[in-house]
Short mmCIF file of C-alpha atoms and ligand atoms in Angstrom, two decimals:
data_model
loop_
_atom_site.label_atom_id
_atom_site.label_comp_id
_atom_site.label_asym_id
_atom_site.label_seq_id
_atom_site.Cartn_x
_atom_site.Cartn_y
_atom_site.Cartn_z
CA UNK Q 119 7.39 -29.41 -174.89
CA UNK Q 120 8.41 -27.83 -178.42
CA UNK Q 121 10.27 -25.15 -178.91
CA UNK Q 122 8.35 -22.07 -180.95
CA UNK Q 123 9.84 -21.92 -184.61
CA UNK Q 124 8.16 -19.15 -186.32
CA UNK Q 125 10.88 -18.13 -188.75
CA UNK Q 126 11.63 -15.12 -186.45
CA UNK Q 127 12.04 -17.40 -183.88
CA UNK Q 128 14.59 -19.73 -185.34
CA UNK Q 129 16.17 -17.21 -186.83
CA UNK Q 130 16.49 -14.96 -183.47
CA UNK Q 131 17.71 -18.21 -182.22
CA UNK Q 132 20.26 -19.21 -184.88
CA UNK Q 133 21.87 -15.84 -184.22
CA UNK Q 134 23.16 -16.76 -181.07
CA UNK Q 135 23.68 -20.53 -181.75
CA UNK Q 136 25.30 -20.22 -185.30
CA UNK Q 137 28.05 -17.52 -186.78
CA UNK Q 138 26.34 -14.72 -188.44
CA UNK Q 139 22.80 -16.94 -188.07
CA UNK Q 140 23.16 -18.45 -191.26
CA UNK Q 141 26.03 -18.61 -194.22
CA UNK Q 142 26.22 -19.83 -197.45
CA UNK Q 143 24.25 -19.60 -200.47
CA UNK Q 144 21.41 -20.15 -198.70
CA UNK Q 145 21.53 -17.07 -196.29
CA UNK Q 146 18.06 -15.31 -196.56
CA UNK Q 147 20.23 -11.88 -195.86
CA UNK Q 148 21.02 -12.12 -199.31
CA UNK Q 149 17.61 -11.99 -200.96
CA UNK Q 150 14.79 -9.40 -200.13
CA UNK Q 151 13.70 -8.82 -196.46
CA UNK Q 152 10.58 -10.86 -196.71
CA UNK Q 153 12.39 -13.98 -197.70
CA UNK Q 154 12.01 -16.83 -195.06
CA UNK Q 155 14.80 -18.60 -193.68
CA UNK Q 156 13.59 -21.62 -192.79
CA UNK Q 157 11.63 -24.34 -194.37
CA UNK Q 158 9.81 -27.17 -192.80
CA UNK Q 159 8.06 -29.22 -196.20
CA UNK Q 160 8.05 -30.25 -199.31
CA UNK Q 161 6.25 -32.27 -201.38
CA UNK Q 162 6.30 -32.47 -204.95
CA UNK Q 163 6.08 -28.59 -206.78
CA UNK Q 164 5.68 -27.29 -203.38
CA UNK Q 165 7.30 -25.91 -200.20
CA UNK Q 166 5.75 -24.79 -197.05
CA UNK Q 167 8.24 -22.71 -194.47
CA UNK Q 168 8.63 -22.30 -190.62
CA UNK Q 169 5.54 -19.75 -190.61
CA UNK Q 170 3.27 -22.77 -192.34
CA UNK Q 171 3.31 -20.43 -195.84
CA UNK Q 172 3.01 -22.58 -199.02
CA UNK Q 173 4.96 -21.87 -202.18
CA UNK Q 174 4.69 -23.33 -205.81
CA UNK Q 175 8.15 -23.91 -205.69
CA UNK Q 176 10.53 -22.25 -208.81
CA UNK Q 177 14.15 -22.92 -206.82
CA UNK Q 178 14.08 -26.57 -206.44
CA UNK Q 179 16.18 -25.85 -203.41
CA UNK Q 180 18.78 -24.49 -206.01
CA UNK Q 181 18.82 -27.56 -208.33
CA UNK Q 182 18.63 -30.45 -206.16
CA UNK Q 183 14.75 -31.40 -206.79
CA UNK Q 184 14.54 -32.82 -210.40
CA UNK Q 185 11.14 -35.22 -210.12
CA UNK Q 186 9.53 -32.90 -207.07
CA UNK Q 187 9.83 -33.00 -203.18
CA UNK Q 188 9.82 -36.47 -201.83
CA UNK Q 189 9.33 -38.67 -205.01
CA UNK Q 190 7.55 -41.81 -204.40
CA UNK Q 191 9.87 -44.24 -206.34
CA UNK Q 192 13.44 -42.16 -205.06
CA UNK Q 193 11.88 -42.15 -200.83
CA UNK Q 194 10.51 -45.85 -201.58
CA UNK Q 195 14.44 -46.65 -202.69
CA UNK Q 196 15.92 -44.61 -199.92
CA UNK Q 197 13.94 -46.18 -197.56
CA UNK Q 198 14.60 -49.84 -198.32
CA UNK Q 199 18.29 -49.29 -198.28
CA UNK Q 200 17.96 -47.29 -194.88
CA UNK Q 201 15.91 -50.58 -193.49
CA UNK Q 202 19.24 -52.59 -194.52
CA UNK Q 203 22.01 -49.95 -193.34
CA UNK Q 204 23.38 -46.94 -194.72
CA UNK Q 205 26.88 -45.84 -193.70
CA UNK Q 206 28.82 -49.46 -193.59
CA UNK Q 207 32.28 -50.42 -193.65
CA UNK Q 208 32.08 -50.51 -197.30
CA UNK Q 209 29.56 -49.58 -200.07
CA UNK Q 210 26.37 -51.74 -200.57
CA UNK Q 211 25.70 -53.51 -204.36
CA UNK Q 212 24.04 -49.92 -205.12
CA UNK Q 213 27.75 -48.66 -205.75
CA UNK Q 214 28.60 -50.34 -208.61
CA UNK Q 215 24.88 -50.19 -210.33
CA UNK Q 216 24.85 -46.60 -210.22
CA UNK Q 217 28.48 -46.52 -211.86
CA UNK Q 218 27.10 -48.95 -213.84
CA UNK Q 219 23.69 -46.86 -214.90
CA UNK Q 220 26.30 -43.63 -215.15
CA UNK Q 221 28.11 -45.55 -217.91
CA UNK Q 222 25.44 -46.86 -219.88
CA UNK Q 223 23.91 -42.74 -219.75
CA UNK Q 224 26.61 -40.76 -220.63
CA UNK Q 225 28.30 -41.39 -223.37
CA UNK Q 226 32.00 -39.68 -222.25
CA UNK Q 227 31.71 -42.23 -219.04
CA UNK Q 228 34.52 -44.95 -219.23
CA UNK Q 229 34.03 -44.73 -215.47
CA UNK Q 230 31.96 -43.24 -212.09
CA UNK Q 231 33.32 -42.18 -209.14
CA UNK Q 232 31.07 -40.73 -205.99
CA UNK Q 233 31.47 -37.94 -203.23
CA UNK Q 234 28.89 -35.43 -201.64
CA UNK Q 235 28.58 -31.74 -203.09
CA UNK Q 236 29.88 -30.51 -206.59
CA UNK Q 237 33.21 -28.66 -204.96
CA UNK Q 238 34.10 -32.26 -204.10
CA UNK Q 239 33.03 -33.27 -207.90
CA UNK Q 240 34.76 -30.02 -209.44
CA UNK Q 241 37.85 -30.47 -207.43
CA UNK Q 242 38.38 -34.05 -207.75
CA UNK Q 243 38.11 -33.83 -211.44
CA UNK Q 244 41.02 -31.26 -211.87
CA UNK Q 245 43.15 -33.33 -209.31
CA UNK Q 246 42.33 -36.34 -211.78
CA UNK Q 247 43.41 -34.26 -214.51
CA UNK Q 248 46.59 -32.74 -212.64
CA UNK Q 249 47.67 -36.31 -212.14
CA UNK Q 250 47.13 -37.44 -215.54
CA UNK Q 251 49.14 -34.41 -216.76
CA UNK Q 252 51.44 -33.57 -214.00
CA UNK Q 253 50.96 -30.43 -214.66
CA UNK Q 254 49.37 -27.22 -212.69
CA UNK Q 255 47.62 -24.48 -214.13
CA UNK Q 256 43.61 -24.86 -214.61
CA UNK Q 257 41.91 -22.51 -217.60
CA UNK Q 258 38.25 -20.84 -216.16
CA UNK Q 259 35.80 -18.40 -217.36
CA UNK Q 260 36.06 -15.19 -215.42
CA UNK Q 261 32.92 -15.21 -213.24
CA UNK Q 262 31.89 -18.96 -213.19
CA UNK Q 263 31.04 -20.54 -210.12
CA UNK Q 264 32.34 -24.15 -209.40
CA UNK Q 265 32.07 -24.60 -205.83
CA UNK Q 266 32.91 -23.10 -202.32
CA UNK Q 267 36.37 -24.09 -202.10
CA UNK Q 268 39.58 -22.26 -201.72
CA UNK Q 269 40.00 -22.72 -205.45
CA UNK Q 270 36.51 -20.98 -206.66
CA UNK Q 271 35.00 -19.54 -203.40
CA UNK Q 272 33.82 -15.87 -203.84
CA UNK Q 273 34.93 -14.92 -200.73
CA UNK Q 274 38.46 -14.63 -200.95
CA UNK Q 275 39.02 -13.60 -196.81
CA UNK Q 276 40.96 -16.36 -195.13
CA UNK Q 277 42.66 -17.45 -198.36
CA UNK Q 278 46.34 -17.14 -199.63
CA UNK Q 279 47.03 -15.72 -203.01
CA UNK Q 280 48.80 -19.16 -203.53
CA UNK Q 281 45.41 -21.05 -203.29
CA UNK Q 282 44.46 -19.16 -207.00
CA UNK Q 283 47.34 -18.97 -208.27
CA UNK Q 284 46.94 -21.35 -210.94
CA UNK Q 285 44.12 -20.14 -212.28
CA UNK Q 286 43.79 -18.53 -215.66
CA UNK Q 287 40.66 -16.45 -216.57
CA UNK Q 288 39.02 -16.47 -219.57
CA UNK Q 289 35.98 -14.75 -220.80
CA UNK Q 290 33.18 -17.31 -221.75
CA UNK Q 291 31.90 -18.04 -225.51
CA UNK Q 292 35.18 -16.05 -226.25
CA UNK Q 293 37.49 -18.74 -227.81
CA UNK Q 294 40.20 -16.42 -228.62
CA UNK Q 295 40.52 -15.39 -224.85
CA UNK Q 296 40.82 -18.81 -224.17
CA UNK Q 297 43.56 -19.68 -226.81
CA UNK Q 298 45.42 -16.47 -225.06
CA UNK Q 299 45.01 -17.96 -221.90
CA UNK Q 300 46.64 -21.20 -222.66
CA UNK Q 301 49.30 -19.18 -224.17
CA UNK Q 302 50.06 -17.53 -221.09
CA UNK Q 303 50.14 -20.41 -219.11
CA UNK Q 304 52.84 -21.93 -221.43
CA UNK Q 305 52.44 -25.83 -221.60
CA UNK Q 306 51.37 -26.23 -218.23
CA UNK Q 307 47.49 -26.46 -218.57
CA UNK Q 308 46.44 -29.16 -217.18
CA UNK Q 309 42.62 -28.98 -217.60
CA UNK Q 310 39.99 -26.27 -218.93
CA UNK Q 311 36.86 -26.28 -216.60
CA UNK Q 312 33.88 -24.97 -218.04
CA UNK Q 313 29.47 -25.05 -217.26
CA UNK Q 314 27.41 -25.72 -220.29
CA UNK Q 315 26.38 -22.44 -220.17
CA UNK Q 316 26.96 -19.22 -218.61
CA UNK Q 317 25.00 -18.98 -215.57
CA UNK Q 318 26.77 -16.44 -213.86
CA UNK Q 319 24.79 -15.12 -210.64
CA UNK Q 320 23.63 -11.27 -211.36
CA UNK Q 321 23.47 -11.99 -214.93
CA UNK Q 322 21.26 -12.86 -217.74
CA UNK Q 323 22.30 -16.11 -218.87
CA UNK Q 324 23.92 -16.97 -222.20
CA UNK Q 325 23.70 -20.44 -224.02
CA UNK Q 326 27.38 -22.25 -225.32
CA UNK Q 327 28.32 -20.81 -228.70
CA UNK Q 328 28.58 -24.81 -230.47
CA UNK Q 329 31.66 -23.12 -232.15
CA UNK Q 330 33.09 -22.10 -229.15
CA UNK Q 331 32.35 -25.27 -226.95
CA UNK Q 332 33.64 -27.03 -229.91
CA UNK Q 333 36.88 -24.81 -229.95
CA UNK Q 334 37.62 -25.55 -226.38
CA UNK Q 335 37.14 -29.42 -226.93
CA UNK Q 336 40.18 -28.55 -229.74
CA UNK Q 337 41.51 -26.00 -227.64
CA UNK Q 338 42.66 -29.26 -225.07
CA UNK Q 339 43.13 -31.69 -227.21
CA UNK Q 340 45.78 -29.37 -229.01
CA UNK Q 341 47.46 -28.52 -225.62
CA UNK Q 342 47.08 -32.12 -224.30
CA UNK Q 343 45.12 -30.96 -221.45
CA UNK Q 344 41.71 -32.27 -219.91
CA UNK Q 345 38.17 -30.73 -221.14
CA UNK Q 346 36.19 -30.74 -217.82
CA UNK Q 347 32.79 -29.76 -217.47
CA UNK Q 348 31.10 -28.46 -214.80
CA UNK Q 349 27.61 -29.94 -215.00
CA UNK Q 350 26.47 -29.43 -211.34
CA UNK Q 351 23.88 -27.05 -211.72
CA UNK Q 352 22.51 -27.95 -215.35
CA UNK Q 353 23.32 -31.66 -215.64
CA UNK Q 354 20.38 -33.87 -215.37
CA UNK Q 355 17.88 -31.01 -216.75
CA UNK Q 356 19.13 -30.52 -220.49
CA UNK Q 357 20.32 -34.05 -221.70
CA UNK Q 358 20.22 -37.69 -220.46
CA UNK Q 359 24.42 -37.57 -221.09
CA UNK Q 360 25.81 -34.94 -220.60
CA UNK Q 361 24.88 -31.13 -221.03
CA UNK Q 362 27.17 -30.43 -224.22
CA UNK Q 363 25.84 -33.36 -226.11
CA UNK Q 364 23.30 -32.21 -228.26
CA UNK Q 365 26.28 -29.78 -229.53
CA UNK Q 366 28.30 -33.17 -229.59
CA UNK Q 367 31.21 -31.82 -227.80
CA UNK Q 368 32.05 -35.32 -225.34
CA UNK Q 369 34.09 -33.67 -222.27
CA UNK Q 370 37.22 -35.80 -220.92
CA UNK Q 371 35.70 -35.45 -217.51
CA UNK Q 372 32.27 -34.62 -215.92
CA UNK Q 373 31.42 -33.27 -212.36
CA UNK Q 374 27.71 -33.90 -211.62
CA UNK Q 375 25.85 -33.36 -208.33
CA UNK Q 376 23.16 -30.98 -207.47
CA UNK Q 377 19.78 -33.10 -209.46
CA UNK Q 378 21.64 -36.66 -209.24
CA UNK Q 379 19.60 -38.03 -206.33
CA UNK Q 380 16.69 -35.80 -206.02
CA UNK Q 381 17.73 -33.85 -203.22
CA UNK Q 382 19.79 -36.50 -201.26
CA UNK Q 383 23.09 -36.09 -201.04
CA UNK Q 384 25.43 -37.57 -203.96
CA UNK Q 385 28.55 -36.00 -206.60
CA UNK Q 386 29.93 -37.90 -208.95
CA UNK Q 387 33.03 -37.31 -211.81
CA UNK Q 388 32.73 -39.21 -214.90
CA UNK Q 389 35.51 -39.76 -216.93
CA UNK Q 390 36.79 -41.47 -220.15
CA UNK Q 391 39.50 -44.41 -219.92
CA UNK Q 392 42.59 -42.47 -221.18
CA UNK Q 393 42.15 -40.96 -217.60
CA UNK Q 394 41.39 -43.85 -215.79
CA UNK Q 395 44.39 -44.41 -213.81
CA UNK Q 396 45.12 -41.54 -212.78
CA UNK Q 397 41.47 -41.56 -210.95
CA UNK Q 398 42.34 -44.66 -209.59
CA UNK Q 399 45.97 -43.16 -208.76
CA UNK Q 400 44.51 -40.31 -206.06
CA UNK Q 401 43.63 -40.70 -202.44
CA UNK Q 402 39.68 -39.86 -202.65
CA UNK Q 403 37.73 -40.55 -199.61
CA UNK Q 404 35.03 -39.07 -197.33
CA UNK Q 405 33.53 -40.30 -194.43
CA UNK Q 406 29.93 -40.39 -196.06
CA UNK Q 407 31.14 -40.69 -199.72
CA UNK Q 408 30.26 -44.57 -199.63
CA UNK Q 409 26.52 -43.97 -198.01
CA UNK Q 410 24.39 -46.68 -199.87
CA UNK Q 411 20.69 -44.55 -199.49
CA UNK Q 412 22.03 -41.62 -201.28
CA UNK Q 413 23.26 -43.67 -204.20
CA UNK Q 414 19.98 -45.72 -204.16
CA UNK Q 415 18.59 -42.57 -204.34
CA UNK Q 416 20.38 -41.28 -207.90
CA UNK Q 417 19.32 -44.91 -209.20
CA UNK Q 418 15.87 -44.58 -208.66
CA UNK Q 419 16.73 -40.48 -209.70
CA UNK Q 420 18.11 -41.28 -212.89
CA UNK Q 421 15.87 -44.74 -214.29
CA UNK Q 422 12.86 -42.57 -213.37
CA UNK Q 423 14.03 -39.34 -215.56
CA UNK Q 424 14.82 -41.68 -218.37
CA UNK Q 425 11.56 -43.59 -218.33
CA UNK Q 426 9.36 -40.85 -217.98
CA UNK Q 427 10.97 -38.46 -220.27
CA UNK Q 428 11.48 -36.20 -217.88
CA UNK Q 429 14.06 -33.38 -219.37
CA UNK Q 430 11.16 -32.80 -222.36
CA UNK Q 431 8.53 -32.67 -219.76
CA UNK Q 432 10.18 -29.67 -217.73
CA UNK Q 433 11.54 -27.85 -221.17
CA UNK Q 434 8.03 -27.87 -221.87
CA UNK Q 435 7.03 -26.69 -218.98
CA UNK Q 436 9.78 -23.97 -218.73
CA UNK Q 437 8.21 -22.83 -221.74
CA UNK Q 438 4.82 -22.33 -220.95
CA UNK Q 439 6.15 -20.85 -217.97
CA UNK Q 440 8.08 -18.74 -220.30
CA UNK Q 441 5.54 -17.91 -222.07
CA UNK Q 442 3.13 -16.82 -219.58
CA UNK Q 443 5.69 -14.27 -218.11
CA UNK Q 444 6.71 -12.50 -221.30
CA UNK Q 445 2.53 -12.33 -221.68
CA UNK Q 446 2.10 -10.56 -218.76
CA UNK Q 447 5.34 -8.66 -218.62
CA UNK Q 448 4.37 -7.01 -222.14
CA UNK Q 449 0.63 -6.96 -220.66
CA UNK Q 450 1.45 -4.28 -217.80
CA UNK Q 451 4.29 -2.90 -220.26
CA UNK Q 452 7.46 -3.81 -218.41
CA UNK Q 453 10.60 -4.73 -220.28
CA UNK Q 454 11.90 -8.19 -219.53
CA UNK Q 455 14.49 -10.44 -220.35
CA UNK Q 456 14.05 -14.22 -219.95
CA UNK Q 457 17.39 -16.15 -220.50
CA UNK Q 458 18.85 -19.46 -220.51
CA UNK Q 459 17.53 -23.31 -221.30
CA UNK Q 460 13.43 -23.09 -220.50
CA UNK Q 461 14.12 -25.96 -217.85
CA UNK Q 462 16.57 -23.57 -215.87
CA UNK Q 463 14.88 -20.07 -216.20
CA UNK Q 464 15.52 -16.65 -215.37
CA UNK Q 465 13.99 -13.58 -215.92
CA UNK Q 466 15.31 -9.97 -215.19
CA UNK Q 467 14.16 -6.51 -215.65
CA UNK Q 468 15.77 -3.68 -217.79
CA UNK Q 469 17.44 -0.90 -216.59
CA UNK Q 470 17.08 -2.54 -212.96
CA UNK Q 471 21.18 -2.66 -212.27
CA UNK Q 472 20.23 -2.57 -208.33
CA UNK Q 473 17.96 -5.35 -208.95
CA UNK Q 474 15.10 -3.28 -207.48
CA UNK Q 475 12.67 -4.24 -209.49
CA UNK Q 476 13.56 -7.57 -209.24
CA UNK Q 477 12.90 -7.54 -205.85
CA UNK Q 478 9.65 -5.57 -205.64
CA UNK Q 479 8.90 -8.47 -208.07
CA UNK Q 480 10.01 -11.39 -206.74
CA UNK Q 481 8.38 -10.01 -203.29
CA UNK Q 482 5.20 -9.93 -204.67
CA UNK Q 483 5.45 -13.22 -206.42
CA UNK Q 484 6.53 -14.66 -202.72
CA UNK Q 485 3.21 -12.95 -201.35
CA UNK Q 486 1.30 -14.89 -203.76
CA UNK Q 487 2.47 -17.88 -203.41
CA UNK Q 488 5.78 -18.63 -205.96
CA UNK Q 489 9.27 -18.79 -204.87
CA UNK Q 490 10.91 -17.14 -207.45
CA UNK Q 491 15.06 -16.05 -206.83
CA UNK Q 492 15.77 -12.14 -207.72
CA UNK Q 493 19.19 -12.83 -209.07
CA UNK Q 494 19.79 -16.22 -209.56
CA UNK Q 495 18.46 -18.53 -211.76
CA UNK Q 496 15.80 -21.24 -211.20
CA UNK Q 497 15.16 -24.83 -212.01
CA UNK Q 498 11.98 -26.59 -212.81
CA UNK Q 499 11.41 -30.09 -212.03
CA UNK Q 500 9.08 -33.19 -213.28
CA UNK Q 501 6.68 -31.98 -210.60
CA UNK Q 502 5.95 -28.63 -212.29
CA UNK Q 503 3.26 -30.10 -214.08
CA UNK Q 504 1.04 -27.81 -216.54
CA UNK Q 505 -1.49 -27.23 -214.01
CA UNK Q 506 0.97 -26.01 -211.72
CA UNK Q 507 3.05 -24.02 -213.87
CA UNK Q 508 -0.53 -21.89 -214.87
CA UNK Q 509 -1.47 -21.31 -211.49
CA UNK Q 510 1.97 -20.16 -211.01
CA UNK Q 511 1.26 -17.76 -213.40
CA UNK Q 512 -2.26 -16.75 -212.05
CA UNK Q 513 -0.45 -15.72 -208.88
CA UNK Q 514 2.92 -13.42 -210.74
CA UNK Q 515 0.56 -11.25 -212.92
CA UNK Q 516 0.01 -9.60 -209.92
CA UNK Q 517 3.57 -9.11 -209.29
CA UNK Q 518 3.87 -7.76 -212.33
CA UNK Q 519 1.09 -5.55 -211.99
CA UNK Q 520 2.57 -4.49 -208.60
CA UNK Q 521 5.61 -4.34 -210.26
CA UNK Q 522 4.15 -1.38 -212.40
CA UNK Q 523 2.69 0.28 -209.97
CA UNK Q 524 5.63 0.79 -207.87
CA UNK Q 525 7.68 1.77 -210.54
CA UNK Q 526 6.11 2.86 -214.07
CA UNK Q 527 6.08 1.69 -216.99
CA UNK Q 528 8.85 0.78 -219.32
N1 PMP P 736 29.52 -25.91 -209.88
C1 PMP P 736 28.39 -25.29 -210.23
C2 PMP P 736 28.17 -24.91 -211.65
C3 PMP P 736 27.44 -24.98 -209.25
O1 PMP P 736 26.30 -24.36 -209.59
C4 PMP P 736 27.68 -25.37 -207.91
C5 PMP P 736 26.69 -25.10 -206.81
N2 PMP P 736 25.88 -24.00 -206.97
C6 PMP P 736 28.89 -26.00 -207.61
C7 PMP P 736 29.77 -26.28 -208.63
C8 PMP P 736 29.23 -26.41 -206.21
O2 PMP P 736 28.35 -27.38 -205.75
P1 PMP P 736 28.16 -27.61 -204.18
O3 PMP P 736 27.54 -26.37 -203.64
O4 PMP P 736 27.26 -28.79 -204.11
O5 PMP P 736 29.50 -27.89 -203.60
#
């Protein structure tokens, strides 16, 4: 027979069969109480969880879904490659298409190479760079995520002070605090990692000063070090090649995951020639790095974003969404700020340092039907279509409203 799995019930269950019940970004004890754990659906703007509750779905599952849950032409793809084999003593013809498709996209790509998560992208990109340089010390903005590693983790228990030590902060869009930064780390810089903009959890997002992204592209080629950028979270949403090209500041390497195969799982690093063989130089391997349905998956990802024009289609959506929320917002006369690209949204409310409001809000919005995050930003995808995106918005003026009940107006 099967198991119960109301959401209580996994969750009473995962509590005794996992550590803590759940870790990891993903850990409902980080968002508001009524938050569900666990999921069992999706299918195209929408989610359904364990207790059979559907949401028009704002998350994406954190970035993953681009086109929508379970895309026709990325499951059809996925599923001919699983007919023939997956996991194989080497990678299928799909490997060197998708480097292929990578090089013909993005115009800083000399070259692909693949792994699973963006901490495997992130990291492998400054190892590529240490190599090239032989040198140490890696220049980030104080606050920016880049993965769960040792190196950018959070959570600094189980670590030595060694495993940061050659780190140097910086504060991003502040050019001169990265110029002193370099200083201090006196000729032995071998990269600068940076996202295309700051998307710092807690925090209203800020777009790339051009002047600044274009003083860090000087900023390394001055100090002969490696411009990397970390476009795990917005790469795929903002521009076909590469998040910093419409500023036309060309990165020496790229670390991509996240949107690349529409929820399957696939990283990649891009990089330009001059660093070639030094990526060829490291040892880079994972058991399931060579998987041939993942990378059929970013294929079919990627030729279907380009053909349908899907990074216009979700800014326009982001904006109507945009729109819509500021409407209503002003309507029941609570101060807002919306912030970052329209295709990666977020929206928080003033003088709400505890993020209270933003969870009365967000728990509302969940009631109605929207998965909405409190304090992290969202992603649209190619399945928000303009249908979606206004019923969306039928269902979080009531949050609002709720919103102002609970707590005034502004
Ligand atoms: N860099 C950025 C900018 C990210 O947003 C993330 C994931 N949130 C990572 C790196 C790490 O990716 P992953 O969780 O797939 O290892």
């Amino acid at each position: 027979g099967r198991h119960p799995h109301s959401d209580a019930d996994l969750r009473a269950r995962a509590a005794r069969a996992v550590p803590g019940g759940m870790y990891g970004h993903l850990n409902a004890a980080l968002f508001p109480p009524d938050f569900p754990q666990f999921f069992v659906r999706g299918e195209g703007a929408r989610t359904v969880d364990a207790d059979g509750r559907e949401y028009i779905d704002l998350m994406s599952s954190w970035g993953p879904i681009l086109l929508g849950h379970r895309h026709p032409r990325v499951e059809e793809a996925v599923a001919a490659q699983l007919a023939r084999g997956d996991t194989l003593n080497g990678p299928g013809p799909v490997f060197v298409e998708l480097a292929e498709l990578l090089i013909e996209l993005v115009p800083s790509a000399d070259w692909a190479m693949f792994s699973k998560n963006g901490t495997d992208a992130t990291s492998q990109a400054l190892v590529v760079a240490r190599a090239a340089t032989g040198r140490a010390k890696v220049l980030m903005a104080h606050g920016a995520y880049h993965g769960a590693n040792s190196w950018f983790t959070p959570a600094t228990v189980g670590l030595t002070p060694a495993d940061r030590a050659d780190f140097v902060e910086f504060a991003y869009n502040d050019l001169a605090s990265a110029e002193r930064a370099a200083a201090s780390a006196e000729g032995d810089v071998a990269a600068i990692i940076v996202t295309p903009f700051r998307h710092d959890a807690f925090e209203d997002q800020e777009l790339a000063d051009p002047a600044f992204a274009r003083g860090l592209r000087a900023l390394a080629d001055r100090i002969g070090a490696a411009l990397v950028i970390d476009d795990v979270r917005a790469g795929w949403r903002l521009d076909l090649g590469g998040s910093w090209e419409p500023l036309g500041v060309r990165p020496d390497l790229t670390a991509w995951s996240k949107a690349l195969g529409n929820g399957h799982p696939i990283a990649a690093v891009t990089g330009t020639d001059a660093l070639r063989d030094a990526a060829a130089s490291l040892y880079s391997t994972g058991s399931f790095w060579f998987s041939a349905a993942p990378m059929a998956a970013a294929v079919a990802t990627l030729e279907t974003l380009r053909d349908t024009g899907g990074i216009a289609a979700m800014a326009r959506a982001g904006e109507l969404l945009r729109a819509g929320l500021a409407e209503q917002a002003a309507a029941h006369g609570l101060a807002v700020t919306q912030s970052g690209p329209p295709q990666i949204p977020f929206l928080t409310f003033a003088d709400d340092t505890s993020f209270e409001k933003a969870y009365h809000w967000t728990t509302a919005a969940l009631a109605a039907g929207v998965y909405v995050h409190p304090w992290h930003n969202w992603f649209l995808n190619t399945a928000h279509t303009e249908d979606e995106i206004r019923t969306a918005l039928e269902r979080t003026d009531d949050a609002f409203a709720s919103t102002r009940r609970r707590f005034g107006a502004d």
